[in-house]
Tab-separated table of C-alpha atoms and ligand atoms in Angstrom:
chain	number	residue	atom	x	y	z
M	21	MET	CA	159.595	266.377	5.683
M	22	SER	CA	162.865	264.202	5.892
M	23	LYS	CA	164.655	264.746	9.377
M	24	LYS	CA	167.742	266.735	9.792
M	25	VAL	CA	170.636	266.213	11.196
M	26	ALA	CA	173.683	268.585	11.405
M	27	VAL	CA	176.858	266.606	10.678
M	28	ILE	CA	179.714	268.556	12.704
M	29	ASN	CA	183.104	266.994	11.015
M	30	ASP	CA	185.725	267.080	8.549
M	31	LEU	CA	185.935	266.762	4.770
M	32	SER	CA	188.658	264.418	4.111
M	33	GLY	CA	189.174	263.963	0.497
M	34	PHE	CA	190.578	260.314	0.792
M	35	GLY	CA	190.306	257.918	4.042
M	36	ARG	CA	186.476	257.393	3.802
M	37	CYS	CA	185.740	259.028	7.011
M	38	SER	CA	184.048	261.758	9.027
M	39	LEU	CA	181.610	263.654	6.394
M	40	THR	CA	182.485	261.446	3.464
M	41	ALA	CA	181.313	258.557	5.466
M	42	ALA	CA	178.524	260.231	7.239
M	43	ILE	CA	176.799	261.946	4.342
M	44	PRO	CA	176.013	258.800	2.387
M	45	VAL	CA	174.732	256.956	5.548
M	46	PHE	CA	172.403	259.824	6.334
M	47	SER	CA	171.165	260.233	3.116
M	48	VAL	CA	170.530	256.125	2.522
M	49	MET	CA	168.620	256.619	5.797
M	50	GLY	CA	166.201	259.055	4.748
M	51	VAL	CA	167.655	261.910	6.939
M	52	GLN	CA	168.870	264.903	5.291
M	53	PRO	CA	172.603	265.593	6.403
M	54	CYS	CA	173.589	269.424	6.607
M	55	PRO	CA	177.279	269.366	6.697
M	56	LEU	CA	179.073	271.877	9.248
M	57	PRO	CA	183.038	271.253	8.136
M	58	THR	CA	185.418	271.553	11.116
M	59	ALA	CA	188.438	271.176	8.672
M	60	VAL	CA	188.861	270.362	4.729
M	61	LEU	CA	191.582	267.708	4.788
M	62	THR	CA	193.445	266.329	1.546
M	63	ASN	CA	193.298	262.989	3.470
M	64	GLN	CA	192.588	262.037	6.833
M	65	THR	CA	195.703	262.194	9.130
M	66	GLY	CA	196.422	258.657	9.277
M	67	TYR	CA	198.464	258.587	5.825
M	68	PRO	CA	201.800	259.773	6.282
M	69	GLN	CA	201.525	263.261	4.741
M	70	PHE	CA	198.257	265.489	4.754
M	71	PHE	CA	197.313	269.301	4.145
M	72	CYS	CA	194.666	270.264	6.743
M	73	ASP	CA	192.480	273.623	6.132
M	74	ASP	CA	191.336	274.454	9.743
M	75	TYR	CA	187.658	275.773	9.755
M	76	THR	CA	187.636	277.034	13.083
M	77	ASP	CA	186.898	280.458	11.856
M	78	ARG	CA	184.388	279.683	9.653
M	79	MET	CA	182.507	277.843	11.911
M	80	ASP	CA	180.530	280.565	13.225
M	81	HIS	CA	179.120	281.576	9.899
M	82	PHE	CA	177.599	278.129	9.979
M	83	THR	CA	175.757	279.182	12.946
M	84	ASP	CA	174.585	282.500	12.098
M	85	TYR	CA	173.711	282.208	8.474
M	86	TRP	CA	171.695	278.491	9.305
M	87	GLY	CA	170.119	280.568	12.332
M	88	ARG	CA	169.184	283.410	9.565
M	89	LEU	CA	167.638	280.571	7.356
M	90	GLY	CA	165.224	279.592	10.361
M	91	ALA	CA	167.025	276.112	10.503
M	92	ALA	CA	166.126	273.412	13.025
M	93	PHE	CA	167.296	270.040	13.630
M	94	ASP	CA	166.303	266.538	14.726
M	95	GLY	CA	169.720	265.563	15.647
M	96	ILE	CA	173.346	267.128	15.654
M	97	CYS	CA	176.233	264.590	15.075
M	98	THR	CA	179.665	265.534	15.870
M	99	GLY	CA	183.002	263.982	15.024
M	100	TYR	CA	186.527	265.163	14.526
M	101	PHE	CA	188.017	268.416	15.591
M	102	ALA	CA	190.956	270.235	14.781
M	103	ASN	CA	191.452	272.256	17.826
M	104	GLY	CA	190.012	273.052	21.310
M	105	ARG	CA	188.382	276.205	20.341
M	106	GLN	CA	186.140	274.098	18.040
M	107	ILE	CA	184.312	272.840	21.032
M	108	GLU	CA	183.621	276.270	21.704
M	109	LYS	CA	182.183	276.982	18.478
M	110	VAL	CA	179.972	273.846	18.765
M	111	LEU	CA	178.573	274.767	22.578
M	112	ARG	CA	177.408	278.094	20.616
M	113	PHE	CA	175.975	276.206	18.050
M	114	LEU	CA	174.582	274.031	20.649
M	115	GLU	CA	172.673	277.072	22.090
M	116	ARG	CA	171.193	278.268	19.186
M	117	PHE	CA	170.133	274.909	17.831
M	118	ARG	CA	169.704	272.430	20.769
M	119	GLY	CA	166.040	272.330	21.457
M	120	PRO	CA	164.534	269.845	23.644
M	121	GLU	CA	163.768	267.371	21.111
M	122	THR	CA	167.086	267.231	19.249
M	123	LEU	CA	168.849	264.437	19.765
M	124	LEU	CA	172.539	265.300	20.491
M	125	VAL	CA	174.814	262.188	19.414
M	126	VAL	CA	178.449	262.988	20.084
M	127	ASP	CA	181.395	260.508	18.803
M	128	PRO	CA	184.117	261.375	20.854
M	129	VAL	CA	187.076	260.567	18.499
M	130	MET	CA	190.337	260.895	20.176
M	131	ALA	CA	192.167	257.947	19.779
M	132	ASP	CA	192.304	254.322	18.462
M	133	ASP	CA	194.191	251.086	19.593
M	134	GLY	CA	195.487	252.634	22.962
M	135	ARG	CA	197.010	255.481	21.017
M	136	ILE	CA	195.784	259.201	20.969
M	137	TYR	CA	195.715	260.645	17.650
M	138	ASP	CA	198.732	262.526	16.316
M	139	THR	CA	196.610	265.549	15.763
M	140	TYR	CA	195.093	265.491	19.395
M	141	ASP	CA	196.687	266.334	22.553
M	142	GLU	CA	195.436	266.139	25.884
M	143	ALA	CA	193.789	269.856	26.415
M	144	LEU	CA	191.788	268.744	22.991
M	145	CYS	CA	190.836	265.774	24.641
M	146	ARG	CA	189.562	267.445	27.838
M	147	GLU	CA	187.359	269.652	25.618
M	148	VAL	CA	186.035	267.040	23.857
M	149	ALA	CA	185.269	265.138	27.174
M	150	LEU	CA	183.398	268.318	27.943
M	151	LEU	CA	181.145	267.913	24.990
M	152	ALA	CA	180.641	264.630	25.516
M	153	ARG	CA	179.192	265.193	28.833
M	154	ARG	CA	176.295	267.229	27.105
M	155	ALA	CA	175.188	264.370	24.963
M	156	ASP	CA	172.656	262.022	24.801
M	157	VAL	CA	174.203	259.542	23.141
M	158	ILE	CA	178.313	258.806	22.991
M	159	THR	CA	180.029	256.165	20.914
M	160	PRO	CA	183.474	255.710	22.362
M	161	ASN	CA	185.791	253.160	21.036
M	162	LEU	CA	187.503	251.473	24.165
M	163	THR	CA	190.552	253.639	24.003
M	164	GLU	CA	188.246	256.679	24.003
M	165	LEU	CA	185.829	254.985	26.885
M	166	CYS	CA	189.411	254.715	29.004
M	167	LEU	CA	190.116	258.715	28.085
M	168	LEU	CA	186.543	259.604	29.569
M	169	THR	CA	186.572	257.311	32.661
M	170	GLY	CA	190.174	257.738	34.062
M	171	GLY	CA	192.701	255.520	32.219
M	172	GLY	CA	193.592	252.241	32.217
M	173	TYR	CA	193.217	251.253	28.727
M	174	GLU	CA	196.393	248.537	28.590
M	175	ALA	CA	194.863	246.874	31.646
M	176	ILE	CA	191.507	246.520	30.582
M	177	ALA	CA	192.429	245.861	27.020
M	178	ALA	CA	194.279	242.403	28.385
M	179	LEU	CA	191.404	241.433	30.626
M	180	PRO	CA	189.668	238.077	29.845
M	181	GLU	CA	186.301	238.657	28.045
M	182	THR	CA	183.958	238.186	30.986
M	183	GLU	CA	186.013	240.662	32.800
M	184	LEU	CA	186.709	242.873	30.067
M	185	LEU	CA	182.907	243.275	29.355
M	186	ALA	CA	181.842	244.010	33.020
M	187	ASP	CA	184.716	246.916	33.417
M	188	VAL	CA	183.560	248.386	30.134
M	189	GLU	CA	179.842	248.611	31.789
M	190	ARG	CA	181.308	249.704	35.015
M	191	ARG	CA	182.586	252.671	33.189
M	192	ALA	CA	179.999	253.251	30.862
M	193	GLU	CA	177.643	253.424	33.974
M	194	MET	CA	179.681	255.905	35.232
M	195	LEU	CA	179.095	258.129	32.255
M	196	ARG	CA	175.422	257.748	32.258
M	197	THR	CA	175.586	258.468	36.292
M	198	GLY	CA	177.227	261.967	34.924
M	199	GLY	CA	174.069	262.619	33.018
M	200	ILE	CA	174.901	260.688	29.229
M	201	GLY	CA	171.696	258.774	28.770
M	202	THR	CA	173.156	256.430	26.055
M	203	VAL	CA	176.745	255.238	25.984
M	204	ILE	CA	177.611	252.695	23.276
M	205	VAL	CA	180.853	251.146	23.424
M	206	THR	CA	182.220	250.383	19.896
M	207	GLY	CA	184.506	247.761	18.379
M	208	VAL	CA	185.293	245.781	21.965
M	209	HIS	CA	187.674	242.885	20.997
M	210	ALA	CA	185.992	239.897	22.864
M	211	GLU	CA	187.554	236.287	22.312
M	212	GLU	CA	186.424	235.259	19.001
M	213	THR	CA	184.070	238.236	18.179
M	214	ILE	CA	184.022	241.848	18.256
M	215	CYS	CA	181.247	243.885	20.420
M	216	ASN	CA	179.110	247.128	20.610
M	217	CYS	CA	177.843	247.225	23.899
M	218	VAL	CA	175.072	249.420	24.448
M	219	PHE	CA	173.849	250.837	27.944
M	220	SER	CA	170.891	252.918	27.808
M	221	GLU	CA	167.678	253.397	30.378
M	222	GLY	CA	166.235	249.680	30.621
M	223	VAL	CA	168.695	248.354	27.940
M	224	ARG	CA	172.049	246.454	28.392
M	225	LEU	CA	173.048	244.288	25.295
M	226	VAL	CA	176.105	243.442	23.458
M	227	GLU	CA	175.828	243.275	19.789
M	228	ARG	CA	178.756	240.736	18.266
M	229	ALA	CA	179.914	240.715	15.147
M	230	ARG	CA	182.495	238.698	13.275
M	231	ARG	CA	186.252	239.831	14.479
M	232	PHE	CA	188.751	240.429	11.542
M	233	ALA	CA	192.480	241.231	11.857
M	234	GLY	CA	193.482	244.840	11.679
M	235	SER	CA	191.372	248.092	11.950
M	236	TYR	CA	190.172	250.419	9.209
M	237	SER	CA	189.748	254.223	9.215
M	238	GLY	CA	186.491	255.714	9.306
M	239	THR	CA	184.365	252.490	10.490
M	240	GLY	CA	183.520	254.667	13.843
M	241	ASP	CA	182.263	257.385	11.958
M	242	LEU	CA	180.128	255.297	9.611
M	243	PHE	CA	178.787	253.557	12.893
M	244	SER	CA	177.985	256.701	14.814
M	245	ALA	CA	176.222	258.016	11.401
M	246	ALA	CA	173.999	254.708	11.106
M	247	VAL	CA	173.053	254.808	14.686
M	248	CYS	CA	172.226	258.712	14.817
M	249	ALA	CA	170.618	258.491	11.711
M	250	ALA	CA	168.382	255.177	13.154
M	251	LEU	CA	167.569	256.982	16.306
M	252	VAL	CA	166.382	260.216	14.400
M	253	ARG	CA	164.031	258.256	12.178
M	254	GLY	CA	162.525	256.646	15.537
M	255	ASP	CA	164.180	253.222	15.849
M	256	PRO	CA	164.915	251.858	19.288
M	257	VAL	CA	168.684	251.846	20.286
M	258	GLY	CA	168.946	248.123	20.129
M	259	ARG	CA	167.972	247.787	16.530
M	260	ALA	CA	169.994	250.997	15.427
M	261	VAL	CA	172.962	249.523	17.131
M	262	LYS	CA	172.334	245.907	15.422
M	263	LEU	CA	171.477	247.638	11.801
M	264	ALA	CA	174.730	249.590	12.104
M	265	THR	CA	176.669	246.443	13.453
M	266	ARG	CA	175.809	244.196	10.740
M	267	PHE	CA	176.408	247.352	8.089
M	268	LEU	CA	180.071	247.539	9.126
M	269	GLU	CA	180.478	243.685	9.611
M	270	ARG	CA	179.556	243.296	5.808
M	271	ALA	CA	181.563	246.349	4.683
M	272	ILE	CA	184.549	245.323	6.647
M	273	ALA	CA	184.446	241.405	5.389
M	274	ASP	CA	184.057	243.050	1.828
M	275	THR	CA	187.621	244.852	2.700
M	276	VAL	CA	190.005	242.433	4.274
M	277	GLY	CA	191.676	240.098	2.003
M	278	THR	CA	191.898	242.573	-0.507
M	279	GLY	CA	195.198	244.033	0.101
M	280	SER	CA	194.106	247.824	0.809
M	281	ASP	CA	195.535	250.334	2.990
M	282	ARG	CA	193.656	250.632	6.411
M	283	ASN	CA	193.976	254.386	5.678
M	284	ASP	CA	191.566	254.038	2.869
M	285	GLY	CA	188.907	252.955	4.972
M	286	VAL	CA	186.004	250.034	3.882
M	287	ASN	CA	184.083	249.268	0.811
M	288	PHE	CA	181.136	250.377	2.377
M	289	GLU	CA	179.401	251.912	-0.714
M	290	ARG	CA	177.805	248.512	-2.308
M	291	HIS	CA	176.520	247.808	1.176
M	292	LEU	CA	174.437	250.938	1.616
M	293	PRO	CA	171.196	249.350	0.731
M	294	LEU	CA	171.361	247.312	3.578
M	295	LEU	CA	170.644	250.752	5.783
M	296	ILE	CA	167.366	251.378	3.603
M	297	GLU	CA	164.450	250.877	5.743
M	298	GLY	CA	162.850	247.644	4.402
M	299	GLY	CA	165.663	247.210	2.209
M	300	GLU	CA	167.851	244.347	1.322
M	301	ARG	CA	169.357	242.428	4.506
I	5	PXL	O1	188.037	258.672	11.690
I	5	PXL	C1	188.349	259.628	12.472
I	5	PXL	C2	189.324	260.486	11.862
I	5	PXL	C3	188.005	261.719	11.155
I	5	PXL	N1	188.586	262.427	10.629
I	5	PXL	C4	189.924	262.699	10.630
I	5	PXL	C5	191.263	261.697	10.959
I	5	PXL	C6	190.367	260.685	11.831
I	5	PXL	C7	191.438	259.553	12.251
I	5	PXL	O2	192.593	259.284	12.188
I	5	PXL	O3	192.621	261.911	10.504
I	5	PXL	C8	190.750	263.964	9.682
């Protein structure tokens, strides 16, 4: 039987992020995604306008009805939240469905490039940080890592590569000491490459990719889904991050130079076969 992951994230019609990014990744990796939408949006919030149907009051129905189905999950993967009350709903979900073998992956979606997302505020960030503390694996970008460890993004982002990576390690270890087993810091801009840095029991590694100008919607969501699926199917963390990094590198390379809007996300669809076990490399 396929492994199953509850994917708690929003559904955005445009932007190739959150559920529209995660669902195909889980499926192609042989893991069944069970979506629990936090909101339904016409398009992601980086576009100048969007309509958001907040799903807070529907979330408990998923917990209750899935409980009645006798559902069980090998993993739970969380992403975008529309407000702080949704974290309480997720805690209730965890109470019901998180067993000793269930892998909890929290992508602490809050901010990017030194800026908190327009729809997030400090209170929501505090709630996300509380959820992150319970996770087995978190996948913050550098801005989110700083929000989780006392701030200071501007200073750290300006450091030369060696000092930057040392500070990332110090902050990641602080979070690991707090009880999060695996911290994967994504999209760290080094001098000539972009790095995904892995800190886990007995594992310290930096997976490098080609660095392109600009950033695109949904890349963090594709990454966290690929890592979660790989871990749930039994890959070691180093292999999971290597695979996710190569997939993102190809999808981004396919998008830069096309002149597409960053809000439209990356052309990942044709690169999904890379994620199939034993598939095209
Ligand atoms: O990719 C993160 C994300 C997810 N969902 C929505 C967003 C964003 C980032 O802006 O707006 C709705």
